[in-house]
mmCIF file of C-alpha atoms in Angstrom:
data_model
loop_
_atom_site.group_PDB
_atom_site.id
_atom_site.type_symbol
_atom_site.label_atom_id
_atom_site.label_comp_id
_atom_site.label_asym_id
_atom_site.label_seq_id
_atom_site.Cartn_x
_atom_site.Cartn_y
_atom_site.Cartn_z
ATOM 1 C CA MET A 878 -24.487 -44.606 -112.427
ATOM 2 C CA ARG A 879 -22.182 -47.143 -113.820
ATOM 3 C CA VAL A 880 -19.024 -46.814 -115.885
ATOM 4 C CA VAL A 881 -17.037 -49.562 -117.523
ATOM 5 C CA VAL A 882 -13.466 -48.189 -117.771
ATOM 6 C CA GLN A 883 -10.762 -49.528 -120.087
ATOM 7 C CA ARG A 884 -7.272 -48.213 -120.138
ATOM 8 C CA ALA A 885 -6.491 -47.723 -123.871
ATOM 9 C CA LYS A 886 -3.524 -47.061 -126.078
ATOM 10 C CA ASP A 887 -5.880 -45.699 -128.692
ATOM 11 C CA ALA A 888 -9.535 -45.687 -129.335
ATOM 12 C CA SER A 889 -12.257 -44.342 -131.611
ATOM 13 C CA VAL A 890 -16.044 -44.337 -131.930
ATOM 14 C CA SER A 891 -17.883 -44.154 -135.298
ATOM 15 C CA VAL A 892 -21.523 -43.643 -136.239
ATOM 16 C CA GLU A 893 -22.623 -44.722 -139.803
ATOM 17 C CA GLY A 894 -18.893 -45.085 -140.835
ATOM 18 C CA GLU A 895 -18.037 -41.499 -139.724
ATOM 19 C CA LYS A 896 -15.621 -41.157 -136.752
ATOM 20 C CA THR A 897 -17.155 -38.919 -134.100
ATOM 21 C CA GLY A 898 -14.448 -39.219 -131.425
ATOM 22 C CA ALA A 899 -10.910 -40.538 -131.051
ATOM 23 C CA ILE A 900 -8.110 -40.527 -128.529
ATOM 24 C CA ASP A 901 -4.499 -41.665 -128.656
ATOM 25 C CA HIS A 902 -3.945 -42.524 -124.951
ATOM 26 C CA GLY A 903 -6.187 -42.672 -122.003
ATOM 27 C CA LEU A 904 -9.547 -44.205 -120.885
ATOM 28 C CA VAL A 905 -12.546 -45.573 -122.774
ATOM 29 C CA CYS A 906 -15.560 -45.008 -120.605
ATOM 30 C CA LEU A 907 -18.780 -46.769 -121.300
ATOM 31 C CA VAL A 908 -21.360 -44.810 -119.411
ATOM 32 C CA GLY A 909 -24.895 -45.763 -118.206
ATOM 33 C CA PHE A 910 -27.486 -44.200 -115.807
ATOM 34 C CA THR A 911 -30.294 -45.435 -113.839
ATOM 35 C CA GLU A 912 -33.336 -43.566 -112.357
ATOM 36 C CA GLY A 913 -32.351 -41.420 -109.452
ATOM 37 C CA ASP A 914 -28.882 -40.526 -110.789
ATOM 38 C CA GLY A 915 -27.974 -36.882 -110.526
ATOM 39 C CA GLU A 916 -25.321 -34.364 -109.933
ATOM 40 C CA GLU A 917 -23.770 -36.153 -106.854
ATOM 41 C CA GLU A 918 -23.144 -39.377 -108.832
ATOM 42 C CA ILE A 919 -21.744 -37.470 -111.777
ATOM 43 C CA ARG A 920 -19.440 -35.291 -109.654
ATOM 44 C CA TYR A 921 -18.249 -38.412 -107.667
ATOM 45 C CA LEU A 922 -17.461 -40.597 -110.647
ATOM 46 C CA ALA A 923 -15.863 -37.827 -112.693
ATOM 47 C CA GLU A 924 -13.525 -37.058 -109.799
ATOM 48 C CA LYS A 925 -12.760 -40.742 -109.284
ATOM 49 C CA LEU A 926 -12.042 -41.337 -112.975
ATOM 50 C CA VAL A 927 -9.538 -38.571 -113.423
ATOM 51 C CA HIS A 928 -7.640 -39.494 -110.244
ATOM 52 C CA LEU A 929 -7.887 -43.307 -110.466
ATOM 53 C CA ARG A 930 -4.349 -44.593 -110.360
ATOM 54 C CA ILE A 931 -4.314 -47.229 -113.157
ATOM 55 C CA PHE A 932 -1.487 -46.067 -115.385
ATOM 56 C CA GLU A 933 2.060 -47.479 -114.812
ATOM 57 C CA ASP A 934 4.857 -45.536 -113.317
ATOM 58 C CA GLU A 935 8.512 -45.985 -114.162
ATOM 59 C CA LYS A 936 8.636 -49.198 -112.007
ATOM 60 C CA GLY A 937 5.650 -50.732 -113.832
ATOM 61 C CA LYS A 938 3.258 -50.247 -110.938
ATOM 62 C CA MET A 939 -0.231 -48.796 -111.446
ATOM 63 C CA ASN A 940 0.486 -45.564 -109.609
ATOM 64 C CA ARG A 941 -0.403 -42.750 -112.075
ATOM 65 C CA SER A 942 -3.762 -41.146 -112.823
ATOM 66 C CA LEU A 943 -5.144 -39.871 -116.134
ATOM 67 C CA LEU A 944 -4.111 -36.369 -115.093
ATOM 68 C CA ASP A 945 -0.618 -37.549 -114.275
ATOM 69 C CA VAL A 946 -0.057 -39.147 -117.739
ATOM 70 C CA GLY A 947 -1.901 -36.339 -119.683
ATOM 71 C CA GLY A 948 -4.393 -38.930 -121.071
ATOM 72 C CA ALA A 949 -7.818 -38.326 -122.709
ATOM 73 C CA ILE A 950 -11.286 -39.916 -122.279
ATOM 74 C CA LEU A 951 -13.486 -41.475 -124.939
ATOM 75 C CA SER A 952 -16.879 -41.390 -123.401
ATOM 76 C CA VAL A 953 -19.658 -43.562 -124.903
ATOM 77 C CA SER A 954 -23.249 -43.645 -123.566
ATOM 78 C CA GLN A 955 -24.441 -47.199 -123.012
ATOM 79 C CA PHE A 956 -27.878 -47.921 -121.551
ATOM 80 C CA THR A 957 -27.158 -51.668 -121.836
ATOM 81 C CA LEU A 958 -25.035 -51.372 -118.696
ATOM 82 C CA TYR A 959 -28.274 -51.618 -116.893
ATOM 83 C CA GLY A 960 -29.504 -54.785 -118.633
ATOM 84 C CA ASP A 961 -30.897 -57.312 -116.330
ATOM 85 C CA CYS A 962 -30.227 -60.868 -117.522
ATOM 86 C CA ARG A 963 -31.234 -62.802 -114.523
ATOM 87 C CA LYS A 964 -34.492 -64.069 -115.996
ATOM 88 C CA GLY A 965 -35.195 -65.423 -119.372
ATOM 89 C CA ARG A 966 -32.960 -64.985 -122.415
ATOM 90 C CA ARG A 967 -33.723 -61.405 -123.307
ATOM 91 C CA PRO A 968 -32.240 -58.505 -121.160
ATOM 92 C CA ASN A 969 -34.602 -56.339 -119.442
ATOM 93 C CA PHE A 970 -33.592 -52.591 -119.499
ATOM 94 C CA LEU A 971 -36.261 -51.257 -117.098
ATOM 95 C CA ALA A 972 -33.489 -50.034 -114.690
ATOM 96 C CA ALA A 973 -31.930 -47.819 -117.331
ATOM 97 C CA ALA A 974 -32.729 -44.203 -117.114
ATOM 98 C CA ARG A 975 -35.173 -42.989 -119.760
ATOM 99 C CA PRO A 976 -33.394 -41.449 -122.713
ATOM 100 C CA GLU A 977 -34.780 -37.838 -122.194
ATOM 101 C CA VAL A 978 -33.160 -38.070 -118.712
ATOM 102 C CA ALA A 979 -29.987 -40.002 -119.507
ATOM 103 C CA GLU A 980 -28.994 -37.647 -122.291
ATOM 104 C CA GLY A 981 -28.789 -34.660 -120.004
ATOM 105 C CA LEU A 982 -26.925 -36.668 -117.339
ATOM 106 C CA TYR A 983 -24.525 -37.848 -119.975
ATOM 107 C CA GLN A 984 -23.792 -34.366 -121.268
ATOM 108 C CA ARG A 985 -23.360 -33.094 -117.695
ATOM 109 C CA PHE A 986 -20.914 -35.977 -116.941
ATOM 110 C CA ASN A 987 -18.708 -35.125 -119.912
ATOM 111 C CA GLN A 988 -18.713 -31.423 -118.962
ATOM 112 C CA GLN A 989 -17.653 -32.408 -115.415
ATOM 113 C CA LEU A 990 -14.811 -34.504 -116.821
ATOM 114 C CA GLU A 991 -13.743 -31.520 -118.972
ATOM 115 C CA SER A 992 -13.786 -29.220 -115.899
ATOM 116 C CA HIS A 993 -10.790 -31.197 -114.668
ATOM 117 C CA GLY A 994 -8.796 -30.196 -117.750
ATOM 118 C CA VAL A 995 -9.307 -33.590 -119.543
ATOM 119 C CA GLN A 996 -9.828 -33.814 -123.269
ATOM 120 C CA VAL A 997 -13.165 -35.706 -123.786
ATOM 121 C CA GLU A 998 -14.129 -37.184 -127.045
ATOM 122 C CA THR A 999 -17.644 -38.740 -127.474
ATOM 123 C CA GLY A 1000 -19.965 -40.830 -129.545
ATOM 124 C CA ILE A 1001 -23.439 -39.713 -130.359
ATOM 125 C CA PHE A 1002 -26.131 -40.323 -127.664
ATOM 126 C CA GLY A 1003 -28.658 -42.851 -128.698
ATOM 127 C CA ALA A 1004 -26.903 -43.785 -131.948
ATOM 128 C CA MET A 1005 -25.727 -47.215 -133.082
ATOM 129 C CA MET A 1006 -21.986 -46.880 -132.616
ATOM 130 C CA GLN A 1007 -18.868 -48.875 -133.364
ATOM 131 C CA VAL A 1008 -16.131 -48.613 -130.820
ATOM 132 C CA LYS A 1009 -12.543 -49.614 -131.593
ATOM 133 C CA LEU A 1010 -9.834 -49.647 -128.958
ATOM 134 C CA THR A 1011 -6.546 -51.144 -128.106
ATOM 135 C CA ASN A 1012 -6.976 -52.185 -124.470
ATOM 136 C CA ASP A 1013 -3.717 -51.463 -122.621
ATOM 137 C CA GLY A 1014 -2.862 -54.241 -120.190
ATOM 138 C CA PRO A 1015 -5.618 -55.239 -120.543
ATOM 139 C CA VAL A 1016 -6.994 -53.086 -117.738
ATOM 140 C CA THR A 1017 -10.834 -53.047 -117.353
ATOM 141 C CA LEU A 1018 -12.643 -51.928 -114.157
ATOM 142 C CA ILE A 1019 -16.316 -51.151 -113.336
ATOM 143 C CA LEU A 1020 -17.066 -48.072 -111.288
ATOM 144 C CA GLU A 1021 -20.531 -47.523 -109.777
ATOM 145 C CA ARG A 1022 -22.257 -45.013 -107.633
ATOM 146 C CA THR A 1023 -25.782 -45.336 -106.662
ATOM 147 C CA PRO A 1024 -28.038 -42.579 -105.243
ATOM 148 C CA ASN A 1025 -27.617 -42.455 -101.472
ATOM 149 C CA ASP A 1026 -24.153 -44.122 -101.450
#
């Protein structure tokens, strides 16, 4: 499981011109799954995300978590996180989990985030989406957990 995390002042996601999710302050999470991902990876990364200290304290140090600042998450499914570009000019997406598996994992991940008391807004799984955000910092991190880590 891979999550690209961006600290955002605001963000939204739209499908066919209709906004499906928006946050004022928090994290934009682009979320991808690979074969073998399951409950352990979901639980680990959800816990990591809500406690990750990447928001500034009163001294300007990244010392506060999403829970500390009362932020929200905009979660967007993105199978392209598992695109392999090592050979040729066209990405290979064979490492991405099949849609019928990934959709359930994505829903479960969002539920796990919500179980921590976090507001979670989303796009629509499998849809062509447009994501807008004001990256705060900018701060962008990649979190990953593979089966058997």
